[in-house]
PDB file of C-alpha atoms in Angstrom:
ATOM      1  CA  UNK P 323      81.963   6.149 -68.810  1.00  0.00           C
ATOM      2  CA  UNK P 324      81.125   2.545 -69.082  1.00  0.00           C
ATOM      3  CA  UNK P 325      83.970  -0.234 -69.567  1.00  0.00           C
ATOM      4  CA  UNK P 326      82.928  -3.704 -71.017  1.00  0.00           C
ATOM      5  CA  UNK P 327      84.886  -6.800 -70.528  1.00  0.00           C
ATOM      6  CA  UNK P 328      83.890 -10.054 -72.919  1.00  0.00           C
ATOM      7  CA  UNK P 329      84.995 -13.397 -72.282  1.00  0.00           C
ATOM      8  CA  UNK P 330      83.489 -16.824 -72.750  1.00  0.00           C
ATOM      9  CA  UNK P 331      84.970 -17.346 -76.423  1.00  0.00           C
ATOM     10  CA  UNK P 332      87.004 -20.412 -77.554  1.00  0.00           C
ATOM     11  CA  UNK P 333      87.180 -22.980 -79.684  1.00  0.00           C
ATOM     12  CA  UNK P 334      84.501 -25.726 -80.073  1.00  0.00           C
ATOM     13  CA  UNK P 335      83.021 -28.224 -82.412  1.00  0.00           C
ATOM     14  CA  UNK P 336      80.206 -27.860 -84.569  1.00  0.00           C
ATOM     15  CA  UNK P 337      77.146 -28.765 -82.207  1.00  0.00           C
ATOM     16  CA  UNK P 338      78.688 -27.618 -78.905  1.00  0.00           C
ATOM     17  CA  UNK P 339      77.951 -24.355 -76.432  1.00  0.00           C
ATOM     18  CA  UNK P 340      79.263 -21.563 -75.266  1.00  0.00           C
ATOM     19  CA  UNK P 341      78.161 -18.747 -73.384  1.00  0.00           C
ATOM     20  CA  UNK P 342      79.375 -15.247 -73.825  1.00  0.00           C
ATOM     21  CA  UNK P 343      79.900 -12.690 -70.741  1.00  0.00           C
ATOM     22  CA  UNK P 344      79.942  -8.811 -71.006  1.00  0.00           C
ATOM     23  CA  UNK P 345      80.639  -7.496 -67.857  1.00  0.00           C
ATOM     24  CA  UNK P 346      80.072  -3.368 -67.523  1.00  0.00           C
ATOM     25  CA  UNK P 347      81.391  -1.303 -65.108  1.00  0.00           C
ATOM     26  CA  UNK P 348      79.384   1.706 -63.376  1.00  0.00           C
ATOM     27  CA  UNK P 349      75.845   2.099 -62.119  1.00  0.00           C
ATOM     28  CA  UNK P 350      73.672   2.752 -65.094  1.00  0.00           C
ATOM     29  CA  UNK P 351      74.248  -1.069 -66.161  1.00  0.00           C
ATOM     30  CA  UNK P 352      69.837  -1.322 -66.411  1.00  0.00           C
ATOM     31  CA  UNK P 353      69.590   2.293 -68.509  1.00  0.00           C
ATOM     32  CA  UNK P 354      70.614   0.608 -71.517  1.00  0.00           C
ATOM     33  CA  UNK P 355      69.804  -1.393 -74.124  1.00  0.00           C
ATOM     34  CA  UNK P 356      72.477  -4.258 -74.726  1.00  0.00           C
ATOM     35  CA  UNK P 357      73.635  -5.644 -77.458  1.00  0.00           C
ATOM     36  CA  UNK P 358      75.891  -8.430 -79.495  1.00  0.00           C
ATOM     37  CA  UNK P 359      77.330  -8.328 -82.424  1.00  0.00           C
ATOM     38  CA  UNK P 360      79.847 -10.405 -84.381  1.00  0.00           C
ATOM     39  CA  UNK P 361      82.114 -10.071 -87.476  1.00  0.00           C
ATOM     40  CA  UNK P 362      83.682 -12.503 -89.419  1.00  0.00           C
ATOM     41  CA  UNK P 363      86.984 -12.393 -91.578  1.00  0.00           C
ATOM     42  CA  UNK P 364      86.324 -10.362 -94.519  1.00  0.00           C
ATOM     43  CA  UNK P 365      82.505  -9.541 -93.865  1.00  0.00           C
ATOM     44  CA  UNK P 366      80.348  -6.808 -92.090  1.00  0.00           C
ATOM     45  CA  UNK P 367      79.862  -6.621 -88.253  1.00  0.00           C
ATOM     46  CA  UNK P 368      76.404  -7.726 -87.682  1.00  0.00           C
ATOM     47  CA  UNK P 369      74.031  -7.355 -84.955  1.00  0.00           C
ATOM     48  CA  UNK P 370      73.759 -10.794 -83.702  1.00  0.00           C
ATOM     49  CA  UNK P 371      70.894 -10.599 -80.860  1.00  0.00           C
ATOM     50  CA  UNK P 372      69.885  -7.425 -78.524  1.00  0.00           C
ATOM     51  CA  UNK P 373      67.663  -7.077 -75.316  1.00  0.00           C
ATOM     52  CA  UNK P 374      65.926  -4.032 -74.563  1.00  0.00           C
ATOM     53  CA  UNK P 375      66.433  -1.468 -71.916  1.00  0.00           C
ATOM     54  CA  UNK P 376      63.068  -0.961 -70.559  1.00  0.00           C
ATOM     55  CA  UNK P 377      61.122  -3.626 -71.259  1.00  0.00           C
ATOM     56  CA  UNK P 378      63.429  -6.488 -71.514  1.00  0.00           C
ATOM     57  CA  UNK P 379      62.131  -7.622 -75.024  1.00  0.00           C
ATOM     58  CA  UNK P 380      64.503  -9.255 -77.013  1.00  0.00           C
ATOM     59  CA  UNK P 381      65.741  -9.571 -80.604  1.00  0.00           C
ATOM     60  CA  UNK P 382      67.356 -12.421 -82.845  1.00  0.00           C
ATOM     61  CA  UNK P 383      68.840 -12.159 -85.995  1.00  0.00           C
ATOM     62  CA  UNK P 384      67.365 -14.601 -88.258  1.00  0.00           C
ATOM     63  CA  UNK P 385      70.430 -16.795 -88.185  1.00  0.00           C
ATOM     64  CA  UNK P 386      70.355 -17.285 -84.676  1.00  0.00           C
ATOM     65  CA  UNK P 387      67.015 -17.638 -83.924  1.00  0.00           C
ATOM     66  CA  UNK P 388      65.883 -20.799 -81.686  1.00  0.00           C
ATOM     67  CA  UNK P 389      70.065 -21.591 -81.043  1.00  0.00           C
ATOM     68  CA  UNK P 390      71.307 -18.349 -79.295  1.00  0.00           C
ATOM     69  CA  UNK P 391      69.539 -16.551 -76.183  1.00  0.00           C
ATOM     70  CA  UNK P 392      70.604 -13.217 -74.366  1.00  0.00           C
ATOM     71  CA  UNK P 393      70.146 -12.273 -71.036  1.00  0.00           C
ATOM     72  CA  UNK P 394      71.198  -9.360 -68.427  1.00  0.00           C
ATOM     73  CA  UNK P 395      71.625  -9.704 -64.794  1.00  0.00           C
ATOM     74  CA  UNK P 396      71.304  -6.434 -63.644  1.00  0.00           C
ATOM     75  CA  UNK P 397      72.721  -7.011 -60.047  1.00  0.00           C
ATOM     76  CA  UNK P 398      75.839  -8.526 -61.847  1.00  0.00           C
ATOM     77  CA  UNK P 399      76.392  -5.511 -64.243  1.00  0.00           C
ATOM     78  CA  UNK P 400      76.591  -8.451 -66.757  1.00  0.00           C
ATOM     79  CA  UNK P 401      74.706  -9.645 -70.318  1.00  0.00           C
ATOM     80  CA  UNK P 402      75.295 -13.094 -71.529  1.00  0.00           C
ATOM     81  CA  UNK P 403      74.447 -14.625 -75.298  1.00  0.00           C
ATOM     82  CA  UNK P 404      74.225 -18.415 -74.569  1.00  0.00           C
ATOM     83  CA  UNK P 405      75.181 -19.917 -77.907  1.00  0.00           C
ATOM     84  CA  UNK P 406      73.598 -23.679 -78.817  1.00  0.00           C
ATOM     85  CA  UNK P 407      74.177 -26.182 -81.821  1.00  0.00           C
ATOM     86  CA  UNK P 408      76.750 -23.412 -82.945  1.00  0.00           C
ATOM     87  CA  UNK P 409      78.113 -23.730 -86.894  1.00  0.00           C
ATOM     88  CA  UNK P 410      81.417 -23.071 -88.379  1.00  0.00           C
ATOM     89  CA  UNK P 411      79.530 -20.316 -90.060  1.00  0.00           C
ATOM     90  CA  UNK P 412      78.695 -18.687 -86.287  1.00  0.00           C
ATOM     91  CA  UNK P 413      83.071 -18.200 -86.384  1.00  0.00           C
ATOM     92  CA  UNK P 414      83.923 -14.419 -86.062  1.00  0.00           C
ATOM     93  CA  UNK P 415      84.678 -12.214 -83.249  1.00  0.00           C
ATOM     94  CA  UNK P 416      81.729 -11.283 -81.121  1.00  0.00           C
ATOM     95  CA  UNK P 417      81.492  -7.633 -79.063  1.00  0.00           C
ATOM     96  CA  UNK P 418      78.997  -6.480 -76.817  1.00  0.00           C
ATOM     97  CA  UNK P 419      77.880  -2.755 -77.217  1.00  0.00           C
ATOM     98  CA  UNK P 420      75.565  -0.690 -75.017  1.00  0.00           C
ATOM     99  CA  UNK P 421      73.462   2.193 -76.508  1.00  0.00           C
ATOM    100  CA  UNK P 422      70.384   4.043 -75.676  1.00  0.00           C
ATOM    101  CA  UNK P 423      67.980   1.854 -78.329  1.00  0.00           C
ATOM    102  CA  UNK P 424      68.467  -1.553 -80.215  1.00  0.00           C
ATOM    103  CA  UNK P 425      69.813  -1.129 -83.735  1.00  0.00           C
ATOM    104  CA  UNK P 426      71.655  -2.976 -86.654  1.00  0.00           C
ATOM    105  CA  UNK P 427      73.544  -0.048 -87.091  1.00  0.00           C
ATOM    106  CA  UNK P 428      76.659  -0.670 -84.796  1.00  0.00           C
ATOM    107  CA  UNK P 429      77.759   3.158 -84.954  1.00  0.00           C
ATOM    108  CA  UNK P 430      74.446   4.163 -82.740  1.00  0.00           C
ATOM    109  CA  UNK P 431      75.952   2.303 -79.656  1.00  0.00           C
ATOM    110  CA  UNK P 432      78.098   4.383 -77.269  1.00  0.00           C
ATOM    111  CA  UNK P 433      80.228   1.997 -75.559  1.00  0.00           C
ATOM    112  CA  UNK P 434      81.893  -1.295 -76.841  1.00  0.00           C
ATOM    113  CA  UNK P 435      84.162  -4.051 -75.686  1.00  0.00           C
ATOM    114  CA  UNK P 436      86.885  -5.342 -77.294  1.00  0.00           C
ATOM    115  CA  UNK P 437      85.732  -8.707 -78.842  1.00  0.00           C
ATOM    116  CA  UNK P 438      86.591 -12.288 -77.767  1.00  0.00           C
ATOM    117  CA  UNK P 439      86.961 -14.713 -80.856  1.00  0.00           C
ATOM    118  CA  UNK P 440      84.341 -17.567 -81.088  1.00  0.00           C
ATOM    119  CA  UNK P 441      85.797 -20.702 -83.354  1.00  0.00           C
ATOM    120  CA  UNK P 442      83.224 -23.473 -84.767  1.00  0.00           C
ATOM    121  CA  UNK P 443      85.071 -26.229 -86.182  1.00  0.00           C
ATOM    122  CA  UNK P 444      83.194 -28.644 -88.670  1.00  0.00           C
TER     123      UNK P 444
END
């Protein structure tokens, strides 16, 4: 079993940072492939960015591109999404999942954590 703790959320203006933690417990932190996700009030939970098991590569959604970066430190058990010139549209709740491959589709990740609210005010 793996256990993931978020934190990191908050509220902050349009423009500002924040950097998201997902810290895992057990020893197989580096066999997967780690993800974030977000949903908003009312809409689908999206996959937000995503770096690979193996080889590290990484993956933006479209609307996060060039403002959001995710990283792992394996000897932490951690994954981080730095978030920069964030938007009131970037509001939702944002998870981290762990799974064996990177995918949109949320239900192909085994283990979750439970969300920590990020607020962009205009």
């Amino acid at each position: 079993q793996v256990q993931l703790v978020e934190s990191g959320g908050g509220l902050v203006q349009a423009g500002g940072s924040l950097r998201l933690s997902c810290a895992a417990s057990g020893r197989t932190f580096s066999s997967y492939t780690w993800a974030w996700f977000r949903q908003a009030p009312g809409k689908e939970r999206d996959l937000v960015a995503g770096v690979r098991r193996y080889t590290g590569s990484t993956y933006y959604a479209d609307s996060v591109k060039g403002r959001f970066v995710i990283s792992r430190d394996n000897a932490k058990n951690t994954v981080y999404l730095k978030m920069n010139s964030l938007k009131p549209e970037d509001t939702a709740v944002y998870f981290c999942a762990a799974g064996g491959s990177l995918d949109t589709d949320g239900d192909t990740y085994d283990y979750w954590g439970q969300g920590t609210q990020v607020t962009v005010s205009s």
